[in-house]
Coordinates of C-alpha atoms in Angstrom, one line a residue:
M1 CA 31.3 77.7 19.7
R2 CA 27.9 75.9 20.2
V3 CA 27.2 77.9 23.4
S4 CA 28.0 81.2 21.8
L5 CA 25.7 80.5 18.9
W6 CA 22.9 79.5 21.3
I7 CA 23.4 82.7 23.2
Q8 CA 23.3 84.7 20.0
W9 CA 20.1 83.0 19.0
A10 CA 18.5 83.5 22.4
I11 CA 19.2 87.3 22.3
S12 CA 17.8 87.7 18.8
C13 CA 14.8 85.5 19.5
S14 CA 14.0 87.5 22.7
A15 CA 14.1 90.7 20.6
C16 CA 11.8 89.3 17.9
C17 CA 9.4 87.7 20.4
V18 CA 8.5 91.2 21.7
A19 CA 7.1 92.0 18.2
A20 CA 5.6 88.5 17.6
D21 CA 2.1 90.0 17.2
Q22 CA 3.2 91.5 13.9
Y23 CA 3.2 88.0 12.4
T24 CA -0.3 87.1 13.4
A25 CA -2.5 86.1 10.4
P26 CA -5.6 88.2 9.8
H27 CA -8.5 87.2 11.9
T28 CA -11.2 89.7 10.8
V29 CA -12.5 91.0 7.5
D30 CA -10.9 94.4 8.1
E31 CA -7.5 92.8 8.9
L32 CA -7.7 90.7 5.7
H33 CA -8.6 93.8 3.6
S34 CA -5.6 95.6 5.1
A35 CA -3.2 92.7 4.4
L36 CA -4.5 92.5 0.8
A37 CA -4.2 96.3 0.3
N38 CA -0.5 96.0 1.4
L39 CA -0.1 93.6 -1.6
G40 CA -1.7 96.1 -4.0
L41 CA -5.2 94.5 -4.0
D42 CA -7.4 97.4 -2.9
S43 CA -10.7 96.1 -4.1
I44 CA -11.9 92.5 -3.6
G45 CA -15.5 93.1 -3.0
K46 CA -17.6 91.5 -0.2
L47 CA -15.8 88.5 1.4
P48 CA -17.8 85.4 2.2
V49 CA -18.2 84.3 5.8
P50 CA -15.9 81.4 6.6
P51 CA -18.0 78.2 7.2
E52 CA -18.5 77.3 10.9
S53 CA -15.4 75.5 12.4
S54 CA -13.5 75.6 9.1
K55 CA -10.6 77.3 10.8
T56 CA -9.7 73.9 12.3
S57 CA -11.4 71.4 10.0
G58 CA -10.4 72.5 6.5
S59 CA -13.9 71.5 5.4
S60 CA -14.9 70.8 1.8
L61 CA -17.3 73.7 1.9
A62 CA -14.5 76.0 3.0
C63 CA -12.4 74.8 0.0
S64 CA -15.2 75.1 -2.5
T65 CA -15.8 78.7 -1.4
T66 CA -12.1 79.4 -1.4
C67 CA -11.6 78.1 -5.0
G68 CA -14.4 80.4 -6.1
L69 CA -12.9 83.4 -4.4
L70 CA -9.4 82.6 -5.7
S71 CA -10.8 82.3 -9.3
N72 CA -12.5 85.7 -9.0
T73 CA -9.4 87.4 -7.4
L74 CA -6.4 85.8 -9.2
N75 CA -7.6 85.8 -12.8
G76 CA -6.1 83.3 -15.1
I77 CA -3.9 81.4 -12.6
V78 CA -6.5 79.2 -10.9
S79 CA -7.5 75.8 -12.5
V80 CA -10.2 73.4 -11.4
V81 CA -10.9 69.7 -12.0
G82 CA -11.6 69.0 -15.7
S83 CA -9.7 71.9 -17.1
S84 CA -6.7 71.4 -19.3
A85 CA -4.4 73.5 -17.1
Y86 CA -5.4 71.4 -14.0
T87 CA -4.7 68.1 -15.9
Q88 CA -1.4 69.3 -17.1
E89 CA -0.2 70.5 -13.7
Q90 CA -1.4 67.3 -12.1
S91 CA 0.7 65.3 -14.6
R92 CA 4.0 66.9 -13.3
Y93 CA 4.2 64.9 -10.1
W94 CA 6.8 62.2 -9.8
S95 CA 4.9 59.5 -7.9
L96 CA 1.5 58.1 -8.7
Q97 CA 0.4 58.6 -5.1
Q98 CA 0.8 62.3 -5.5
L99 CA -0.5 62.5 -9.1
N100 CA -3.7 60.7 -8.0
T101 CA -4.3 63.2 -5.1
L102 CA -6.9 65.6 -6.5
P103 CA -7.2 69.1 -5.0
A104 CA -10.4 71.1 -5.4
C105 CA -8.3 73.7 -7.3
R106 CA -4.8 74.6 -8.2
V107 CA -3.2 78.1 -8.0
T108 CA -0.1 78.8 -10.1
P109 CA 1.2 82.2 -8.9
K110 CA 3.3 84.4 -11.1
N111 CA 5.1 86.2 -8.3
A112 CA 5.4 86.3 -4.5
A113 CA 2.4 88.7 -4.2
D114 CA 0.2 86.1 -5.9
V115 CA 1.4 83.6 -3.4
A116 CA 0.6 85.9 -0.6
V117 CA -2.9 86.6 -1.8
A118 CA -3.6 82.9 -2.3
L119 CA -2.4 82.1 1.2
L120 CA -4.4 84.9 2.8
L121 CA -7.6 84.0 1.2
T122 CA -7.1 80.2 1.8
E123 CA -6.3 80.6 5.4
Y124 CA -9.0 83.1 6.1
L125 CA -11.7 80.6 4.8
G126 CA -10.0 77.7 6.6
C127 CA -9.2 75.6 3.6
Q128 CA -6.3 73.2 3.9
F129 CA -3.6 73.6 1.3
A130 CA -0.4 72.2 -0.1
V131 CA 2.6 73.8 -1.8
K132 CA 4.5 72.3 -4.7
S133 CA 7.9 73.2 -6.0
G134 CA 9.1 70.2 -8.2
G135 CA 6.6 67.6 -6.9
H136 CA 9.3 64.9 -6.4
A137 CA 8.2 63.7 -2.9
A138 CA 7.0 60.1 -2.8
F139 CA 4.0 59.9 -0.5
A140 CA 0.5 61.3 -1.1
G141 CA -0.1 64.7 0.4
A142 CA 3.5 65.8 0.6
S143 CA 3.0 68.6 -2.0
N144 CA -0.5 67.9 -3.2
I145 CA -3.8 67.7 -1.2
Q146 CA -7.1 65.9 -1.6
D147 CA -10.0 68.4 -2.0
G148 CA -8.0 71.3 -0.8
V149 CA -6.0 74.0 -2.6
T150 CA -2.6 73.3 -4.1
I151 CA -0.3 76.3 -4.6
D152 CA 1.9 75.3 -7.5
L153 CA 5.1 77.4 -7.7
S154 CA 6.1 76.2 -11.1
S155 CA 5.8 79.6 -12.7
L156 CA 8.4 81.1 -10.4
R157 CA 11.2 80.4 -12.8
Q158 CA 13.7 83.2 -12.2
V159 CA 17.4 82.3 -12.6
E160 CA 19.4 85.5 -12.3
V161 CA 23.1 85.8 -11.7
V162 CA 24.0 88.9 -9.7
Q163 CA 26.7 90.4 -7.4
S164 CA 29.6 89.9 -9.8
E165 CA 28.5 86.3 -10.4
S166 CA 28.7 85.4 -6.7
V167 CA 25.0 84.9 -6.2
T168 CA 22.2 83.4 -8.3
K169 CA 18.6 84.2 -7.5
V170 CA 16.5 81.1 -8.1
G171 CA 12.7 81.0 -8.2
A172 CA 11.2 78.2 -6.1
G173 CA 9.4 76.8 -9.2
N174 CA 12.6 75.8 -10.9
R175 CA 13.9 72.3 -11.3
W176 CA 17.6 71.8 -11.0
L177 CA 18.2 71.2 -14.7
D178 CA 16.7 74.7 -15.3
V179 CA 19.3 76.2 -13.0
Y180 CA 22.3 74.2 -14.4
S181 CA 21.3 74.8 -18.0
R182 CA 21.5 78.5 -17.3
L183 CA 24.8 78.4 -15.3
D184 CA 26.8 75.7 -17.3
P185 CA 27.5 78.0 -20.3
M186 CA 28.7 80.7 -17.9
G187 CA 31.2 78.4 -16.2
L188 CA 29.3 78.7 -13.0
S189 CA 27.4 76.5 -10.6
V190 CA 25.6 76.3 -7.2
V191 CA 25.2 73.6 -4.6
G192 CA 22.0 71.9 -5.7
G193 CA 20.3 68.6 -6.6
R194 CA 21.9 65.7 -8.5
V195 CA 18.7 64.6 -10.3
A196 CA 17.6 66.9 -13.2
D197 CA 13.8 66.9 -12.5
I198 CA 13.9 67.5 -8.7
G199 CA 12.6 70.8 -7.6
V200 CA 14.7 73.6 -6.0
G201 CA 12.3 74.2 -3.1
G202 CA 11.8 70.9 -1.4
L203 CA 15.4 69.7 -1.8
T204 CA 16.9 72.9 -0.4
L205 CA 14.5 73.3 2.6
G206 CA 15.2 69.7 3.6
G207 CA 18.9 69.5 3.2
G208 CA 20.2 69.0 -0.3
I209 CA 23.2 66.7 -0.9
S210 CA 25.2 67.8 -3.9
F211 CA 28.0 66.8 -6.1
F212 CA 29.9 69.7 -4.4
S213 CA 29.0 69.1 -0.8
N214 CA 32.5 68.1 0.3
R215 CA 33.6 71.6 -0.9
Y216 CA 30.7 73.8 0.0
G217 CA 28.2 71.9 2.2
W218 CA 24.7 70.9 1.4
A219 CA 22.2 73.1 -0.6
L220 CA 20.8 74.6 2.6
D221 CA 24.3 75.8 3.6
G222 CA 24.6 77.7 0.4
V223 CA 21.5 79.9 0.7
T224 CA 22.5 83.5 1.4
N225 CA 18.9 84.8 1.4
Y226 CA 15.3 83.5 1.3
E227 CA 12.3 85.4 -0.1
I228 CA 9.4 84.1 1.9
V229 CA 5.7 84.6 2.3
L230 CA 4.7 84.4 6.0
A231 CA 1.3 83.4 7.4
N232 CA 0.3 87.1 7.7
G233 CA 0.9 87.7 4.0
Q234 CA 4.1 89.7 4.5
I235 CA 6.8 89.1 1.9
E236 CA 10.1 89.1 3.7
N237 CA 13.8 88.6 2.9
I238 CA 15.5 86.4 5.5
N239 CA 19.2 86.2 5.9
Q240 CA 21.9 86.4 8.6
T241 CA 21.2 90.1 9.1
L242 CA 17.4 90.2 8.6
N243 CA 15.6 87.8 11.0
P244 CA 18.6 85.5 11.7
D245 CA 16.5 83.2 13.8
L246 CA 14.3 82.4 10.9
Y247 CA 17.3 82.1 8.6
F248 CA 18.6 79.3 10.9
A249 CA 15.2 77.6 10.9
L250 CA 14.7 77.5 7.2
R251 CA 18.0 75.6 6.8
G252 CA 16.4 72.2 7.6
G253 CA 13.0 73.2 9.0
G254 CA 11.0 72.2 5.9
N255 CA 7.7 73.8 5.2
N256 CA 6.8 74.9 8.8
F257 CA 7.5 78.6 8.6
G258 CA 6.1 80.0 5.4
I259 CA 6.2 79.6 1.6
V260 CA 9.7 80.3 0.2
T261 CA 9.4 81.9 -3.3
R262 CA 13.1 82.5 -4.0
F263 CA 16.4 81.2 -2.9
D264 CA 19.6 83.3 -3.4
L265 CA 22.4 80.8 -3.7
E266 CA 26.1 81.1 -3.4
T267 CA 27.6 80.8 -6.8
F268 CA 31.1 79.7 -7.8
P269 CA 33.2 79.0 -10.9
Q270 CA 32.7 75.5 -12.3
G271 CA 33.8 74.0 -15.5
L272 CA 33.5 70.5 -17.0
M273 CA 33.5 67.5 -14.6
W274 CA 34.4 63.9 -14.6
G275 CA 31.6 61.5 -13.6
G276 CA 29.2 58.7 -14.5
M277 CA 28.3 55.3 -13.4
T278 CA 29.7 51.8 -13.2
V279 CA 27.6 48.6 -12.8
H280 CA 29.0 45.5 -11.0
P281 CA 27.7 42.0 -10.2
P282 CA 26.4 41.3 -6.7
T283 CA 29.5 39.1 -6.0
T284 CA 31.5 42.4 -5.6
N285 CA 29.6 43.3 -2.4
V286 CA 32.6 43.1 0.0
S287 CA 34.8 45.0 -2.4
V288 CA 32.2 47.7 -2.9
Y289 CA 31.4 48.3 0.7
K290 CA 35.1 48.2 1.8
A291 CA 35.8 50.8 -0.9
F292 CA 32.8 52.9 0.4
E293 CA 34.1 52.8 3.9
K294 CA 37.6 53.9 2.8
F295 CA 36.2 56.7 0.6
T296 CA 34.1 58.0 3.4
T297 CA 37.0 58.0 5.9
E298 CA 39.5 59.6 3.4
S299 CA 37.2 62.1 1.7
S300 CA 38.9 65.0 3.4
Q301 CA 42.0 64.2 1.3
D302 CA 40.1 65.2 -1.9
P303 CA 36.9 67.3 -1.4
N304 CA 36.2 67.3 -5.2
A305 CA 34.7 63.8 -5.1
A306 CA 31.1 62.7 -4.5
L307 CA 29.7 59.2 -4.4
I308 CA 26.4 57.2 -4.5
T309 CA 26.3 53.4 -4.1
A310 CA 23.2 51.5 -4.8
Y311 CA 22.2 47.8 -4.7
A312 CA 19.1 47.1 -6.8
Y313 CA 17.0 44.4 -8.3
V314 CA 16.6 45.3 -12.0
Q315 CA 15.1 43.1 -14.8
G316 CA 15.4 39.9 -12.9
A317 CA 18.9 40.4 -11.4
Y318 CA 20.6 42.1 -8.5
L319 CA 23.4 44.5 -9.3
F320 CA 25.6 47.2 -7.8
S321 CA 25.6 50.7 -9.3
N322 CA 28.2 53.2 -8.3
N323 CA 27.8 56.8 -9.3
Y324 CA 30.9 59.0 -9.2
D325 CA 31.2 62.8 -9.6
Y326 CA 34.4 64.8 -9.5
S327 CA 34.3 68.5 -9.8
L328 CA 37.5 68.7 -11.9
S329 CA 37.9 67.4 -15.5
T330 CA 40.3 64.7 -14.2
P331 CA 39.5 61.1 -15.4
F332 CA 39.6 58.3 -12.8
P333 CA 40.9 60.4 -9.9
P334 CA 42.8 58.3 -7.3
I335 CA 40.1 58.8 -4.6
F336 CA 37.9 56.4 -6.6
A337 CA 40.6 53.8 -7.4
D338 CA 39.2 51.2 -5.1
F339 CA 35.9 51.4 -7.0
T340 CA 37.1 51.7 -10.5
S341 CA 39.5 48.7 -10.1
I342 CA 36.5 46.4 -9.5
S343 CA 35.4 44.6 -12.6
N344 CA 32.3 46.1 -14.1
T345 CA 29.7 45.3 -16.8
T346 CA 28.9 49.0 -17.6
D347 CA 30.9 52.2 -17.5
T348 CA 29.5 55.6 -18.5
T349 CA 32.2 57.7 -16.9
R350 CA 33.2 60.7 -19.0
I351 CA 34.1 64.4 -18.9
T352 CA 30.9 66.4 -19.2
T353 CA 28.7 69.1 -17.7
I354 CA 26.8 68.9 -14.5
S355 CA 23.5 69.1 -16.5
S356 CA 24.5 65.9 -18.3
L357 CA 25.3 64.1 -15.0
T358 CA 21.9 65.1 -13.5
L359 CA 20.1 63.9 -16.6
E360 CA 21.8 60.5 -16.3
L361 CA 20.7 60.1 -12.7
N362 CA 17.2 61.3 -13.7
A363 CA 16.9 58.3 -16.0
S364 CA 17.1 56.0 -12.9
N365 CA 14.3 58.0 -11.2
P366 CA 11.4 57.7 -13.8
S367 CA 8.0 59.2 -13.1
G368 CA 4.7 57.3 -13.5
F369 CA 5.2 54.7 -10.8
R370 CA 4.1 54.2 -7.2
Q371 CA 7.0 55.2 -4.9
T372 CA 8.2 54.9 -1.4
Y373 CA 11.3 56.2 0.4
S374 CA 12.5 55.4 3.9
T375 CA 15.8 56.3 5.5
A376 CA 18.2 55.7 8.4
T377 CA 21.7 57.0 9.3
F378 CA 24.7 55.0 10.7
K379 CA 28.3 55.3 11.6
N380 CA 30.6 54.4 8.7
S381 CA 31.1 50.6 8.6
A382 CA 31.5 48.2 5.7
D383 CA 30.6 45.3 8.1
L384 CA 27.3 47.0 9.0
Q385 CA 26.5 47.6 5.3
L386 CA 27.1 44.0 4.5
Q387 CA 24.6 42.9 7.2
I388 CA 22.1 45.5 6.0
L389 CA 22.5 44.1 2.5
D390 CA 21.5 40.7 3.7
I391 CA 18.4 42.1 5.4
F392 CA 17.5 43.9 2.2
V393 CA 17.7 40.7 0.1
Q394 CA 15.7 38.7 2.7
E395 CA 12.9 41.2 2.6
I396 CA 12.9 41.8 -1.2
D397 CA 13.2 38.2 -2.3
P398 CA 9.6 37.2 -1.5
I399 CA 8.2 40.1 -3.5
K400 CA 10.7 40.6 -6.4
N401 CA 8.9 38.4 -8.9
T402 CA 5.3 38.9 -7.9
A403 CA 4.8 42.7 -8.0
A404 CA 4.4 44.5 -11.3
G405 CA 7.0 47.2 -12.2
F406 CA 8.9 46.3 -9.0
L407 CA 12.3 48.0 -8.7
P408 CA 13.8 48.2 -5.2
A409 CA 17.1 49.8 -4.4
L410 CA 19.3 50.1 -1.3
V411 CA 21.2 53.3 -1.6
M412 CA 24.2 54.4 0.5
Q413 CA 25.8 57.8 0.6
P414 CA 28.5 59.3 2.8
I415 CA 28.0 62.2 5.1
T416 CA 31.6 63.1 5.4
I417 CA 33.6 65.1 7.9
P418 CA 34.2 67.9 5.4
M419 CA 30.4 68.1 4.8
I420 CA 29.7 68.2 8.5
R421 CA 32.3 71.0 9.1
L422 CA 30.5 73.1 6.5
F423 CA 27.2 72.7 8.4
R424 CA 28.6 75.5 10.6
K425 CA 28.5 78.0 7.7
N426 CA 26.6 81.2 8.2
G427 CA 25.7 80.6 11.8
G428 CA 25.0 76.9 11.4
N429 CA 22.0 74.8 10.1
A430 CA 19.3 73.1 12.0
L431 CA 20.2 69.4 11.3
G432 CA 21.9 68.8 14.6
I433 CA 24.9 66.9 13.2
T434 CA 28.4 67.6 14.6
E435 CA 31.9 66.4 13.7
E436 CA 31.8 64.1 16.7
D437 CA 28.9 62.3 15.1
G438 CA 30.7 61.5 11.9
P439 CA 31.6 60.3 9.4
L440 CA 28.1 58.8 8.7
T441 CA 26.4 56.7 6.1
L442 CA 23.0 57.8 4.9
M443 CA 20.8 54.9 3.8
N444 CA 17.8 55.2 1.5
V445 CA 15.4 52.3 0.8
A446 CA 13.9 53.4 -2.5
I447 CA 11.2 51.2 -4.1
M448 CA 9.0 51.8 -7.2
W449 CA 6.2 49.6 -8.4
S450 CA 3.0 49.8 -10.6
D451 CA 0.0 48.3 -8.8
E452 CA -1.8 49.9 -5.8
A453 CA -2.8 46.5 -4.7
D454 CA 0.9 45.9 -3.7
D455 CA 1.2 49.0 -1.6
E456 CA 0.7 47.4 1.8
R457 CA 3.2 44.6 1.5
I458 CA 5.9 46.7 -0.3
M459 CA 5.7 49.5 2.3
A460 CA 5.7 47.0 5.1
A461 CA 8.9 45.4 3.7
A462 CA 10.5 48.8 3.5
E463 CA 9.6 49.5 7.1
R464 CA 11.0 46.2 8.2
I465 CA 14.3 46.8 6.4
I466 CA 14.7 50.1 8.3
E467 CA 13.7 48.6 11.6
R468 CA 16.0 45.6 11.3
A469 CA 18.9 47.7 10.0
R470 CA 18.6 50.1 12.9
N471 CA 18.5 47.2 15.4
V472 CA 21.7 45.7 14.0
A473 CA 23.4 49.1 14.0
R474 CA 22.2 49.7 17.6
E475 CA 23.7 46.4 18.7
M476 CA 27.0 47.4 17.0
G477 CA 26.9 50.9 18.6
L478 CA 26.7 52.5 15.2
V479 CA 23.2 53.9 15.0
S480 CA 22.5 57.7 14.6
R481 CA 19.4 59.6 15.5
Y482 CA 19.5 61.7 12.3
I483 CA 16.7 61.2 9.7
Y484 CA 17.2 62.9 6.4
Q485 CA 14.0 64.8 5.6
N486 CA 14.2 64.4 1.8
Y487 CA 14.3 60.6 2.0
A488 CA 12.0 60.1 5.0
S489 CA 8.8 58.2 4.9
R490 CA 5.6 59.7 6.2
G491 CA 5.7 58.3 9.7
Q492 CA 9.4 59.0 10.4
D493 CA 10.3 61.5 13.2
V494 CA 12.5 63.9 11.1
F495 CA 12.7 66.7 13.6
G496 CA 13.1 64.5 16.6
G497 CA 16.3 63.4 14.8
Y498 CA 17.7 66.9 15.0
G499 CA 18.1 66.7 18.8
V500 CA 16.3 68.2 21.8
E501 CA 17.9 71.6 21.6
N502 CA 17.3 72.1 17.9
L503 CA 13.7 70.8 18.0
R504 CA 12.9 73.2 20.9
R505 CA 14.6 76.1 19.0
L506 CA 12.7 75.4 15.8
R507 CA 9.3 75.2 17.7
E508 CA 10.0 78.5 19.4
I509 CA 10.9 80.2 16.1
R510 CA 7.7 78.7 14.5
R511 CA 5.6 80.2 17.3
V512 CA 7.1 83.7 16.6
Y513 CA 6.6 83.7 12.8
D514 CA 3.4 81.6 12.6
P515 CA 1.7 82.2 16.0
D516 CA -1.6 80.9 14.7
G517 CA -0.1 77.6 13.5
V518 CA -1.3 78.1 9.9
F519 CA 1.4 75.9 8.5
Q520 CA 0.7 73.2 11.1
R521 CA -3.1 73.2 10.9
L522 CA -3.9 74.1 7.3
Q523 CA -0.8 72.7 5.5
P524 CA -0.9 69.2 6.9
G525 CA 1.4 67.6 4.3
Y526 CA 5.1 66.7 4.7
F527 CA 6.8 66.8 8.1
K528 CA 5.4 69.0 10.9
L529 CA 7.2 70.4 13.9
E530 CA 4.3 70.1 16.3
G531 CA 3.3 66.5 17.2
E532 CA 6.7 65.1 16.4
G533 CA 8.8 63.5 19.1
D534 CA 10.7 65.2 21.9
G535 CA 14.0 65.5 20.0
G536 CA 15.6 62.5 21.6
G537 CA 15.6 60.6 18.3
M538 CA 15.5 56.9 17.9
V539 CA 18.9 55.7 19.0

């Protein structure tokens, strides 16, 4: 199966490589005028000359010039420092690191054509840029950029159910609560995020674990079509029929290929669900992790179930929090029996809507704090999780009472065999995980705090937790190369974790659709294909 898919890709890529020049970004004034005319912008006046060397440096002069040109060209959707629109848009970031990153200007396109114009003018003048969907990444520069141009997709809010309720067209500026609030009353849903305020774009391009992933795969597996703005300003639809190589790359390839403005998502009937959270004392550690191991192993017996287990330090005490989600309105389904039989101090489980469940998880992800995420992946093992828990406590204890607003969590989630089987949908995604690799446990070290002065020691502790956990897993023969993009810290080699073949394939596809490397040079934020490892991963 894998060989035939590789041959299919090689044939399609060979065909598209012949026409690779058609994707080259405009290099001259005439080429830029032509690209803008194709977007309906026939008169833009005399264009400024790009500052010397701005094509590689992204200079402040280039960005100042760009912001002026954008303001004159895209009337009413460009905001600058000090304006009320700029201040409001800046306030919508989750982490303080992103909120405190100040672009020279912000562009809030109303449609894909606006995105294309903003991209063409920005790249022509050599200004570096960022693209924001929901703004829920932790580290500075992920979807905002200091002194550059931030293209904010928050006005792309389409949620339209089509094709006899089998597909929903979702604008990249939506957050998942926007989508579910539209679909819940219709008795429908899609594979999407579990936290209300997370954006559609970043989650879907990086993976997207869902309440429904055991039944339908991850969010990236449920995209039937992408509307994307390429580096040359073309607005294309990408699917299994149109540009299938790029369709593969967008399912896990992040922001390396273009700006996705709309996701067309598989849609299915979905009524009320059972779900919620139970809280347990730290002395239940063995019971919780044994239950997690069993759930992960037996998940194929009931694909309606989803699970998140967290160990956190909250208000002066350690605790376990287990979040359960079941896609039927069946209270306390047997698949969760080993968890729900453990004594608890809090129980919010109920029959409700997916919107309500995402709002509950949103409350545990407040904005207005400094944030860091780091991740690693392992084979399923309660014994390993217990050893990692000890490492977590050892690293957190010296900090826990000395850092303002400090809330660290060790989060474990299963990557089950049913999920992995669904990674083959629609020609397969780019993640590089096979059934032989699983089942797996995805670990996220998530820490929030208030004071910038604590940044260095807190992030160093998070890095040590990951390193020590991987060392233990390696000794036990349980380590995986996979690094989940949506939980990765800035320095982690996400695409190297996809494996040698997939990394090479992604880089080749990138060179076809962005031969000038616009999204490598001028969009430096988040995870880049070029400059990463060789795909061997860190095993």
